[in-house]
CSV table of C-alpha atoms in Angstrom, one decimal:
chain,number,residue,atom,x,y,z
A,1476,MET,CA,-85.8,45.3,-156.1
A,1477,ASN,CA,-84.2,48.5,-155.8
A,1478,LYS,CA,-81.7,50.2,-158.0
A,1479,LYS,CA,-79.0,49.8,-156.6
A,1480,GLY,CA,-79.9,45.7,-157.3
A,1481,TYR,CA,-79.2,42.3,-154.4
A,1482,SER,CA,-77.1,43.0,-151.8
A,1483,ARG,CA,-73.2,41.3,-152.6
A,1484,SER,CA,-73.8,38.8,-149.9
A,1485,PHE,CA,-77.0,37.8,-152.1
A,1486,ILE,CA,-75.4,37.3,-155.2
A,1487,SER,CA,-72.2,34.5,-153.0
A,1488,LEU,CA,-75.6,33.1,-151.0
A,1489,TRP,CA,-76.4,32.6,-155.3
A,1490,ILE,CA,-73.6,31.8,-157.3
A,1491,GLY,CA,-72.5,29.4,-153.8
A,1492,GLU,CA,-75.9,28.1,-154.7
A,1493,ILE,CA,-75.5,27.2,-158.4
A,1494,VAL,CA,-72.0,25.9,-158.5
A,1495,SER,CA,-72.8,23.1,-155.7
A,1496,GLU,CA,-76.6,22.3,-157.6
A,1497,PHE,CA,-73.4,21.3,-161.0
A,1498,GLY,CA,-71.3,19.9,-158.2
A,1499,GLY,CA,-74.1,17.9,-157.1
A,1500,ALA,CA,-76.4,16.8,-159.8
A,1501,ALA,CA,-73.0,15.6,-161.2
A,1502,GLY,CA,-72.0,13.4,-158.4
A,1503,GLY,CA,-75.9,12.1,-158.1
A,1504,ILE,CA,-75.1,10.9,-162.0
A,1505,VAL,CA,-72.0,9.9,-161.6
A,1506,ASN,CA,-72.4,7.4,-158.7
A,1507,GLY,CA,-75.7,6.3,-159.4
A,1508,LEU,CA,-72.8,4.6,-162.7
A,1509,LEU,CA,-70.2,3.5,-160.1
A,1510,LEU,CA,-72.2,1.3,-158.5
A,1511,TYR,CA,-73.9,-0.3,-161.3
A,1512,GLU,CA,-71.2,-0.4,-162.8
A,1513,ILE,CA,-69.8,-2.5,-160.2
A,1514,THR,CA,-72.8,-4.6,-158.5
A,1515,GLY,CA,-75.0,-4.5,-161.9
A,1516,SER,CA,-77.9,-4.7,-159.3
A,1517,LYS,CA,-81.6,-2.3,-159.1
A,1518,GLU,CA,-81.7,-3.7,-155.3
A,1519,TRP,CA,-78.3,-1.6,-154.6
A,1520,MET,CA,-79.5,1.6,-156.4
A,1521,GLY,CA,-82.7,1.5,-154.0
A,1522,ALA,CA,-81.1,0.4,-150.8
A,1523,LEU,CA,-78.6,3.8,-152.3
A,1524,TRP,CA,-80.8,6.7,-152.4
A,1525,LEU,CA,-82.7,5.1,-148.8
A,1526,ILE,CA,-79.2,5.6,-147.3
A,1527,TYR,CA,-79.7,9.2,-148.5
A,1528,PHE,CA,-83.1,9.8,-147.6
A,1529,LEU,CA,-84.0,8.0,-144.6
A,1530,PRO,CA,-81.0,9.0,-142.3
A,1531,SER,CA,-81.9,12.9,-143.4
A,1532,LEU,CA,-85.5,12.1,-142.6
A,1533,ALA,CA,-85.2,10.9,-139.4
A,1534,LEU,CA,-82.6,14.3,-138.6
A,1535,GLN,CA,-84.0,16.6,-140.0
A,1536,GLY,CA,-87.2,15.3,-137.5
A,1537,ILE,CA,-85.6,15.4,-134.8
A,1538,SER,CA,-82.6,18.8,-135.0
A,1539,SER,CA,-84.9,21.5,-135.6
A,1540,PRO,CA,-84.8,23.0,-132.2
A,1541,PHE,CA,-80.6,22.3,-132.4
A,1542,LEU,CA,-80.8,25.0,-136.0
A,1543,ASN,CA,-82.2,28.3,-133.9
A,1544,HIS,CA,-78.5,28.5,-132.2
A,1545,VAL,CA,-76.0,28.0,-134.5
A,1546,ILE,CA,-74.4,30.5,-137.1
A,1547,LYS,CA,-75.9,30.3,-139.5
A,1548,GLU,CA,-73.2,31.7,-142.3
A,1549,LYS,CA,-70.8,29.8,-141.3
A,1550,MET,CA,-72.5,26.1,-140.4
A,1551,LEU,CA,-73.3,26.7,-144.4
A,1552,LYS,CA,-68.7,27.4,-145.6
A,1553,ASN,CA,-68.5,24.4,-142.9
A,1554,ILE,CA,-71.6,21.9,-145.2
A,1555,GLN,CA,-70.2,23.3,-148.2
A,1556,LEU,CA,-66.1,21.7,-146.8
A,1557,ILE,CA,-68.3,18.0,-145.4
A,1558,ARG,CA,-69.2,17.8,-149.3
A,1559,SER,CA,-65.8,18.4,-150.7
A,1560,GLY,CA,-64.1,15.9,-148.7
A,1561,ALA,CA,-67.0,13.0,-149.4
A,1562,TYR,CA,-67.0,13.7,-152.2
A,1563,LEU,CA,-63.0,12.8,-152.5
A,1564,LEU,CA,-64.4,8.6,-150.7
A,1565,PRO,CA,-65.5,6.8,-153.5
A,1566,LEU,CA,-63.2,8.1,-155.3
A,1567,LEU,CA,-60.5,6.8,-153.7
A,1568,GLY,CA,-62.4,3.9,-153.1
A,1569,TYR,CA,-62.1,4.1,-157.6
A,1570,LEU,CA,-58.2,4.8,-156.8
A,1571,SER,CA,-57.4,1.8,-155.0
A,1572,GLY,CA,-59.7,-0.9,-157.4
A,1573,GLU,CA,-61.2,-2.5,-154.5
A,1574,ASP,CA,-64.5,-2.9,-155.2
A,1575,TYR,CA,-65.7,-3.2,-151.2
A,1576,ILE,CA,-63.5,0.5,-150.5
A,1577,THR,CA,-65.3,2.4,-153.2
A,1578,ILE,CA,-69.2,0.3,-152.0
A,1579,ILE,CA,-68.3,1.9,-148.8
A,1580,GLY,CA,-67.5,5.4,-149.7
A,1581,LEU,CA,-70.4,5.7,-152.1
A,1582,ILE,CA,-72.2,4.5,-148.5
A,1583,ILE,CA,-70.4,7.6,-146.3
A,1584,LEU,CA,-70.8,10.0,-149.1
A,1585,GLN,CA,-75.1,8.9,-149.9
A,1586,CYS,CA,-74.9,8.9,-146.1
A,1587,LEU,CA,-73.2,12.9,-145.6
A,1588,LEU,CA,-74.7,14.1,-147.4
A,1589,GLY,CA,-78.4,12.7,-146.8
A,1590,LEU,CA,-78.1,14.2,-143.2
A,1591,VAL,CA,-76.3,17.6,-143.9
A,1592,GLN,CA,-79.0,18.6,-147.0
A,1593,PRO,CA,-81.5,19.7,-144.8
A,1594,ILE,CA,-79.6,21.6,-142.2
A,1595,TYR,CA,-77.9,23.4,-145.1
A,1596,ALA,CA,-81.4,24.2,-147.0
A,1597,SER,CA,-83.4,25.2,-143.6
A,1598,LEU,CA,-80.3,27.6,-143.1
A,1599,SER,CA,-79.7,28.9,-146.1
A,1600,PHE,CA,-83.8,29.7,-146.8
A,1601,SER,CA,-84.2,31.3,-143.1
A,1602,LEU,CA,-80.3,33.4,-144.6
A,1603,LEU,CA,-82.1,34.8,-147.4
A,1604,PRO,CA,-83.8,38.0,-145.2
A,1605,ASP,CA,-81.2,38.8,-143.9
A,1606,LEU,CA,-79.2,38.9,-146.9
A,1607,CYS,CA,-82.0,41.1,-149.0
A,1608,THR,CA,-85.1,43.3,-147.6
A,1609,GLU,CA,-88.8,42.5,-147.5
A,1610,LYS,CA,-89.5,43.8,-151.4
A,1611,GLU,CA,-86.7,41.5,-152.6
A,1612,LEU,CA,-87.6,38.8,-151.1
A,1613,VAL,CA,-90.1,36.7,-154.2
A,1614,GLN,CA,-87.6,37.7,-157.0
A,1615,ALA,CA,-84.4,36.5,-154.7
A,1616,ASN,CA,-87.1,33.4,-154.0
A,1617,SER,CA,-87.7,32.8,-157.6
A,1618,LEU,CA,-84.4,33.8,-158.8
A,1619,LEU,CA,-82.6,31.1,-156.7
A,1620,ASP,CA,-85.7,28.3,-157.1
A,1621,GLY,CA,-85.1,29.2,-160.6
A,1622,THR,CA,-81.9,28.7,-161.1
A,1623,LEU,CA,-81.9,26.0,-159.3
A,1624,ARG,CA,-83.8,23.7,-162.1
A,1625,LEU,CA,-82.3,25.0,-164.9
A,1626,MET,CA,-78.9,23.3,-163.9
A,1627,SER,CA,-81.1,20.2,-162.5
A,1628,PHE,CA,-81.0,20.0,-166.9
A,1629,ILE,CA,-78.2,22.1,-167.3
A,1630,ALA,CA,-75.6,19.6,-165.0
A,1631,PRO,CA,-76.6,15.8,-166.8
A,1632,GLY,CA,-76.3,17.0,-170.0
A,1633,ILE,CA,-72.8,18.6,-169.3
A,1634,THR,CA,-72.2,15.2,-167.0
A,1635,SER,CA,-72.8,13.1,-170.4
A,1636,LEU,CA,-70.5,15.1,-172.5
A,1637,LEU,CA,-68.0,15.1,-169.7
A,1638,LEU,CA,-68.1,11.1,-170.2
A,1639,ILE,CA,-67.8,10.4,-173.2
A,1640,PHE,CA,-64.3,12.5,-173.1
A,1641,SER,CA,-62.9,11.4,-169.5
A,1642,PRO,CA,-63.5,9.0,-166.8
A,1643,ILE,CA,-65.5,8.4,-164.3
A,1644,TYR,CA,-63.2,9.8,-160.8
A,1645,VAL,CA,-62.3,13.5,-163.2
A,1646,ILE,CA,-66.3,14.3,-163.0
A,1647,TYR,CA,-66.0,13.3,-158.9
A,1648,ILE,CA,-62.8,16.3,-158.5
A,1649,ILE,CA,-65.0,18.1,-160.6
A,1650,SER,CA,-67.6,17.5,-157.7
A,1651,SER,CA,-65.5,18.3,-154.7
A,1652,LEU,CA,-64.2,21.4,-156.2
A,1653,MET,CA,-67.5,22.7,-157.1
A,1654,PHE,CA,-68.5,22.5,-153.8
A,1655,LEU,CA,-65.1,23.8,-152.6
A,1656,LEU,CA,-66.0,26.9,-155.6
A,1657,SER,CA,-69.3,27.0,-153.6
A,1658,TYR,CA,-67.0,27.0,-150.1
A,1659,ILE,CA,-64.8,30.0,-150.8
A,1660,SER,CA,-68.0,31.9,-152.8
A,1661,LEU,CA,-69.8,31.5,-149.3
A,1662,LEU,CA,-66.8,33.5,-146.9
A,1663,GLN,CA,-67.7,36.5,-149.4
A,1664,ILE,CA,-71.5,36.5,-147.0
A,1665,PRO,CA,-69.9,38.3,-143.2
A,1666,GLN,CA,-70.8,37.1,-140.0
A,1667,ASN,CA,-74.2,38.2,-138.9
A,1668,SER,CA,-76.2,35.5,-136.8
A,1669,VAL,CA,-75.0,35.6,-133.3
A,1670,GLU,CA,-74.3,31.7,-131.8
A,1671,LYS,CA,-77.0,31.5,-128.7
A,1672,ILE,CA,-75.5,29.8,-125.6
A,1673,ALA,CA,-78.1,27.3,-124.4
A,1674,THR,CA,-77.3,23.8,-122.0
A,1675,TRP,CA,-78.1,20.9,-124.1
A,1676,SER,CA,-79.7,18.5,-121.8
A,1677,LYS,CA,-82.8,16.0,-123.7
A,1678,LYS,CA,-85.4,18.4,-120.9
A,1679,PHE,CA,-84.0,21.2,-123.1
A,1680,TRP,CA,-84.7,19.6,-126.1
A,1681,TRP,CA,-87.7,18.6,-125.7
A,1682,GLU,CA,-89.1,21.9,-124.9
A,1683,GLU,CA,-87.7,23.2,-127.6
A,1684,LEU,CA,-88.8,21.2,-129.7
A,1685,LYS,CA,-92.1,21.6,-128.9
A,1686,ALA,CA,-92.1,25.3,-129.0
A,1687,GLY,CA,-90.6,25.2,-132.7
A,1688,TYR,CA,-94.1,23.0,-133.5
A,1689,PHE,CA,-96.6,24.7,-131.0
A,1690,THR,CA,-95.5,28.1,-132.8
A,1691,PHE,CA,-95.0,27.1,-136.5
A,1692,PHE,CA,-98.8,25.7,-135.9
A,1693,GLN,CA,-99.8,29.0,-134.5
A,1694,TYR,CA,-99.4,30.9,-137.7
A,1695,PRO,CA,-102.1,30.1,-139.5
A,1696,HIS,CA,-101.0,31.5,-142.6
A,1697,LEU,CA,-97.5,29.9,-143.2
A,1698,LEU,CA,-99.6,26.7,-142.6
A,1699,LYS,CA,-102.0,26.7,-145.1
A,1700,LEU,CA,-98.3,27.8,-147.0
A,1701,THR,CA,-97.3,24.7,-146.7
A,1702,ILE,CA,-100.4,22.6,-147.1
A,1703,LEU,CA,-100.5,23.8,-150.2
A,1704,SER,CA,-96.9,23.9,-151.2
A,1705,SER,CA,-96.5,20.1,-150.2
A,1706,ILE,CA,-99.4,18.7,-152.5
A,1707,VAL,CA,-97.2,20.9,-155.4
A,1708,GLN,CA,-94.4,18.1,-153.8
A,1709,PHE,CA,-96.9,15.2,-154.1
A,1710,ALA,CA,-97.2,16.0,-157.3
A,1711,VAL,CA,-94.2,16.3,-158.4
A,1712,GLY,CA,-93.8,13.7,-156.9
A,1713,ALA,CA,-96.8,11.1,-158.7
A,1714,THR,CA,-94.2,12.4,-162.2
A,1715,MET,CA,-91.7,11.2,-161.6
A,1716,VAL,CA,-92.8,7.3,-161.6
A,1717,ILE,CA,-96.3,8.8,-164.5
A,1718,ASN,CA,-94.1,10.8,-166.5
A,1719,VAL,CA,-92.0,8.0,-168.4
A,1720,PRO,CA,-95.2,5.9,-169.2
A,1721,PHE,CA,-97.2,8.6,-170.3
A,1722,ILE,CA,-94.2,10.2,-172.6
A,1723,ARG,CA,-93.5,6.6,-174.3
A,1724,GLY,CA,-96.2,4.7,-173.6
A,1725,GLU,CA,-99.7,6.7,-174.1
A,1726,LEU,CA,-98.3,8.8,-176.5
A,1727,ASN,CA,-95.2,6.5,-178.2
A,1728,GLY,CA,-93.0,9.0,-177.9
A,1729,GLN,CA,-89.1,7.8,-178.6
A,1730,ALA,CA,-86.5,8.8,-175.8
A,1731,TRP,CA,-85.3,12.3,-177.0
A,1732,GLU,CA,-88.8,13.4,-177.1
A,1733,TYR,CA,-89.7,12.6,-173.0
A,1734,ALA,CA,-85.8,14.2,-172.7
A,1735,VAL,CA,-87.1,17.7,-174.9
A,1736,PHE,CA,-91.0,16.9,-171.7
A,1737,SER,CA,-88.8,16.5,-169.2
A,1738,VAL,CA,-86.6,20.3,-170.6
A,1739,THR,CA,-90.0,22.0,-170.4
A,1740,PHE,CA,-90.9,22.5,-166.9
A,1741,PRO,CA,-87.6,23.8,-166.2
A,1742,VAL,CA,-87.3,26.4,-168.8
A,1743,GLY,CA,-91.1,27.4,-168.3
A,1744,TYR,CA,-90.1,27.3,-164.7
A,1745,ALA,CA,-87.1,30.7,-166.0
A,1746,ILE,CA,-89.4,31.9,-168.0
A,1747,GLY,CA,-91.4,32.0,-164.7
A,1748,MET,CA,-89.4,33.0,-162.7
A,1749,LEU,CA,-88.2,36.3,-165.4
A,1750,LEU,CA,-91.8,38.1,-165.5
A,1751,LEU,CA,-92.5,37.5,-162.3
A,1752,THR,CA,-90.1,40.6,-162.2
A,1753,LYS,CA,-92.7,42.6,-164.0
A,1754,LEU,CA,-96.2,41.3,-162.2
A,1755,PRO,CA,-98.0,42.7,-159.0
A,1756,LYS,CA,-97.3,40.3,-156.5
A,1757,ASN,CA,-100.4,39.3,-154.5
A,1758,ASN,CA,-102.8,36.6,-152.8
A,1759,LEU,CA,-104.9,36.6,-156.6
A,1760,LEU,CA,-101.6,36.2,-158.3
A,1761,MET,CA,-100.1,33.7,-155.5
A,1762,TYR,CA,-103.1,31.0,-156.1
A,1763,SER,CA,-103.8,32.2,-160.0
A,1764,GLY,CA,-99.8,30.9,-160.4
A,1765,LEU,CA,-100.7,27.6,-158.5
A,1766,ILE,CA,-104.4,27.6,-159.6
A,1767,GLY,CA,-102.9,27.6,-163.3
A,1768,GLY,CA,-99.9,24.6,-162.5
A,1769,GLY,CA,-102.6,22.9,-161.2
A,1770,LEU,CA,-104.8,22.5,-164.7
A,1771,SER,CA,-101.7,22.4,-166.7
A,1772,PHE,CA,-101.8,18.8,-164.5
A,1773,VAL,CA,-105.5,18.3,-165.8
A,1774,LEU,CA,-104.6,19.0,-169.6
A,1775,LEU,CA,-102.3,16.2,-169.8
A,1776,TYR,CA,-105.7,13.5,-168.8
A,1777,PHE,CA,-106.9,15.3,-172.6
A,1778,VAL,CA,-104.0,16.0,-174.8
A,1779,PRO,CA,-103.2,13.1,-177.3
A,1780,THR,CA,-99.9,14.1,-179.6
A,1781,LEU,CA,-96.7,15.8,-177.7
A,1782,PRO,CA,-96.6,19.0,-178.8
A,1783,LEU,CA,-99.7,19.5,-176.5
A,1784,ALA,CA,-98.0,17.6,-174.0
A,1785,TRP,CA,-94.8,19.6,-174.2
A,1786,ALA,CA,-97.0,22.7,-174.0
A,1787,CYS,CA,-98.9,22.2,-171.2
A,1788,GLU,CA,-95.2,21.7,-169.7
A,1789,LEU,CA,-94.3,24.8,-170.3
A,1790,ILE,CA,-96.9,26.9,-169.0
A,1791,GLY,CA,-97.0,24.7,-165.9
A,1792,GLY,CA,-93.2,25.8,-165.8
A,1793,ILE,CA,-94.3,29.4,-166.1
A,1794,LEU,CA,-96.9,29.1,-163.6
A,1795,PHE,CA,-95.8,27.7,-160.9
A,1796,PRO,CA,-93.3,30.2,-159.4
A,1797,LEU,CA,-95.6,32.6,-159.4
A,1798,PHE,CA,-96.8,30.3,-156.2
A,1799,ASN,CA,-93.8,29.6,-155.0
A,1800,ALA,CA,-91.5,32.2,-154.6
A,1801,GLN,CA,-94.6,34.4,-153.4
A,1802,SER,CA,-95.3,31.0,-151.3
A,1803,ALA,CA,-91.6,31.3,-149.9
A,1804,ALA,CA,-91.5,35.3,-149.4
A,1805,TYR,CA,-94.9,35.0,-147.4
A,1806,PHE,CA,-92.7,32.2,-144.8
A,1807,GLN,CA,-90.0,34.8,-144.3
A,1808,ARG,CA,-91.4,37.4,-143.3
A,1809,GLU,CA,-94.0,36.8,-141.6
A,1810,ALA,CA,-92.0,33.7,-139.5
A,1811,PRO,CA,-90.6,34.8,-136.4
A,1812,ARG,CA,-86.6,36.0,-137.4
A,1813,GLU,CA,-86.0,34.6,-133.6
A,1814,ARG,CA,-87.5,31.0,-134.3
A,1815,LEU,CA,-87.3,31.1,-138.8
A,1816,SER,CA,-84.5,28.4,-139.3
A,1817,GLN,CA,-86.5,25.8,-136.7
A,1818,LEU,CA,-89.2,27.2,-138.3
A,1819,SER,CA,-87.9,26.1,-142.4
A,1820,SER,CA,-86.9,23.0,-141.3
A,1821,ILE,CA,-90.1,22.2,-140.0
A,1822,ARG,CA,-91.7,23.4,-143.4
A,1823,LEU,CA,-88.6,21.5,-145.7
A,1824,LEU,CA,-89.8,18.5,-143.5
A,1825,PHE,CA,-93.2,18.7,-144.6
A,1826,LEU,CA,-92.4,19.7,-147.9
A,1827,ARG,CA,-90.2,16.7,-148.5
A,1828,LEU,CA,-92.3,13.9,-146.4
A,1829,THR,CA,-95.3,14.6,-149.6
A,1830,MET,CA,-92.7,13.5,-152.5
A,1831,PRO,CA,-91.8,10.1,-151.2
A,1832,LEU,CA,-96.2,9.7,-150.4
A,1833,GLY,CA,-97.1,11.3,-153.8
A,1834,ILE,CA,-94.5,8.9,-155.9
A,1835,LEU,CA,-96.6,6.3,-154.0
A,1836,PHE,CA,-99.9,7.5,-154.7
A,1837,ALA,CA,-98.5,7.3,-158.0
A,1838,SER,CA,-96.6,2.9,-157.7
A,1839,VAL,CA,-99.8,2.3,-156.9
A,1840,SER,CA,-102.8,4.0,-159.0
A,1841,PHE,CA,-100.3,3.0,-161.4
A,1842,LEU,CA,-101.5,-1.2,-161.7
A,1843,GLY,CA,-105.6,0.0,-161.8
A,1844,ILE,CA,-105.4,4.0,-162.7
A,1845,ASN,CA,-103.8,4.8,-165.8
A,1846,THR,CA,-101.6,7.3,-165.8
A,1847,ARG,CA,-104.1,10.0,-167.5
A,1848,LEU,CA,-106.5,9.9,-164.7
A,1849,THR,CA,-103.6,9.7,-162.3
A,1850,TYR,CA,-102.6,13.4,-163.9
A,1851,LEU,CA,-106.3,14.2,-163.9
A,1852,LEU,CA,-106.3,13.3,-159.7
A,1853,ILE,CA,-103.3,15.3,-159.3
A,1854,GLY,CA,-103.7,18.4,-160.7
A,1855,THR,CA,-107.2,18.3,-159.4
A,1856,PHE,CA,-106.1,18.0,-155.3
A,1857,ILE,CA,-103.8,21.4,-156.5
A,1858,VAL,CA,-106.4,23.1,-158.3
A,1859,LEU,CA,-109.4,23.1,-156.3
A,1860,PRO,CA,-108.2,24.6,-153.2
A,1861,GLY,CA,-105.9,27.2,-155.1
A,1862,LEU,CA,-109.8,27.8,-156.4
A,1863,TYR,CA,-111.4,28.2,-152.8
A,1864,PHE,CA,-108.3,30.7,-150.8
A,1865,LEU,CA,-108.7,32.8,-154.3
A,1866,ILE,CA,-112.3,33.3,-154.0
A,1867,LYS,CA,-111.5,33.7,-150.2
A,1868,THR,CA,-108.8,36.2,-151.5
A,1869,ILE,CA,-111.9,38.1,-153.8
A,1870,ILE,CA,-114.8,38.2,-151.2
A,1871,ASN,CA,-112.3,39.8,-148.8
A,1872,ARG,CA,-110.8,42.3,-150.9
A,1873,ASP,CA,-114.5,43.4,-152.2
A,1874,SER,CA,-115.2,43.5,-148.2
A,1875,SER,CA,-112.2,46.0,-147.0
A,1876,ALA,CA,-113.1,47.3,-150.1
A,1877,LYS,CA,-116.4,48.1,-149.9
A,1878,HIS,CA,-115.7,49.1,-145.8
A,1879,ILE,CA,-113.3,51.8,-146.3
A,1880,ARG,CA,-116.3,53.3,-149.3
A,1881,ASN,CA,-118.6,53.4,-146.2
A,1882,ILE,CA,-116.9,54.7,-144.1
A,1883,VAL,CA,-115.7,58.1,-146.9
């Protein structure tokens, strides 16, 4: 990062991400509460998430060519306006007093959120190289990722306090306002992208779709980093299933002790984000962070007490940013700039697909394998490829150094 700090455009994007993450997290909590209050059904809760998740994945799989031909800054702003308006739909149903109108509003809201989220994430990821210098990319990715993870546990806490003093519908107003504030913040980003005029047809879309995936697989380093990040997401999905039974069952923890366990990872992530600003950015550090993060899962197989489990989560939170931020920056630097939006969408598709696979793996294994062994397995999945690439990096570096000495 240069002495002048980040650009004003990046700060605007960062602020927009913070307030929208708060609005989304708060809205997600009251969506579940409101639906359960009306239906009292866990099946409806599952259906609500499927309504979000399935159309989202379907659109992401087919929309990537479109992302190369939009004005990114304008699209991001429009998406925040759509989200702001969408959060008023269940509010209108709630105020009408008709349960079926409220449910319809929730369904439309979840569907809209699921459709626009992958587009927003892909475009904001691909816009980052336009707002930062190459040297700033690692720290910029770390700052964004770390801040969003902090908001993921700060926002539910604040929302819980608000619900003590105010009715549910007030949270919908707050969520809508948060996305409107995000839109206002994004207005400060100057429009540098140029809309590429394309004659849209089925043939053109198919050719562009094939070209995007072909380009993606033509860059083995980008594919490798995407696969490694996907393995991490697979592990994250698995822990969503086993964390509660591990703390409450294996270690006989109380509810508040599980809450501490949940908080330690994002707190560690914020520490890791700060640590990364002081460390050299290179492949050795990146793969070391991946290995260390994987080992934090492996160690949960052995820990006998809650404080040690908290320590493992804290260590994992500190180490994973060393990999996540650098791998994201590598992708942004090395991917062809003219196809970065499309390739970012493909990368995100890999990451989003592996999380439900992790959930499925842990759900099935939980029936025949205890939670500790599941931690050991997912940690090993991360550590082994990390060790391979770390050793390969060391060998290549030593070979390069030896070659230079021979030349001299």
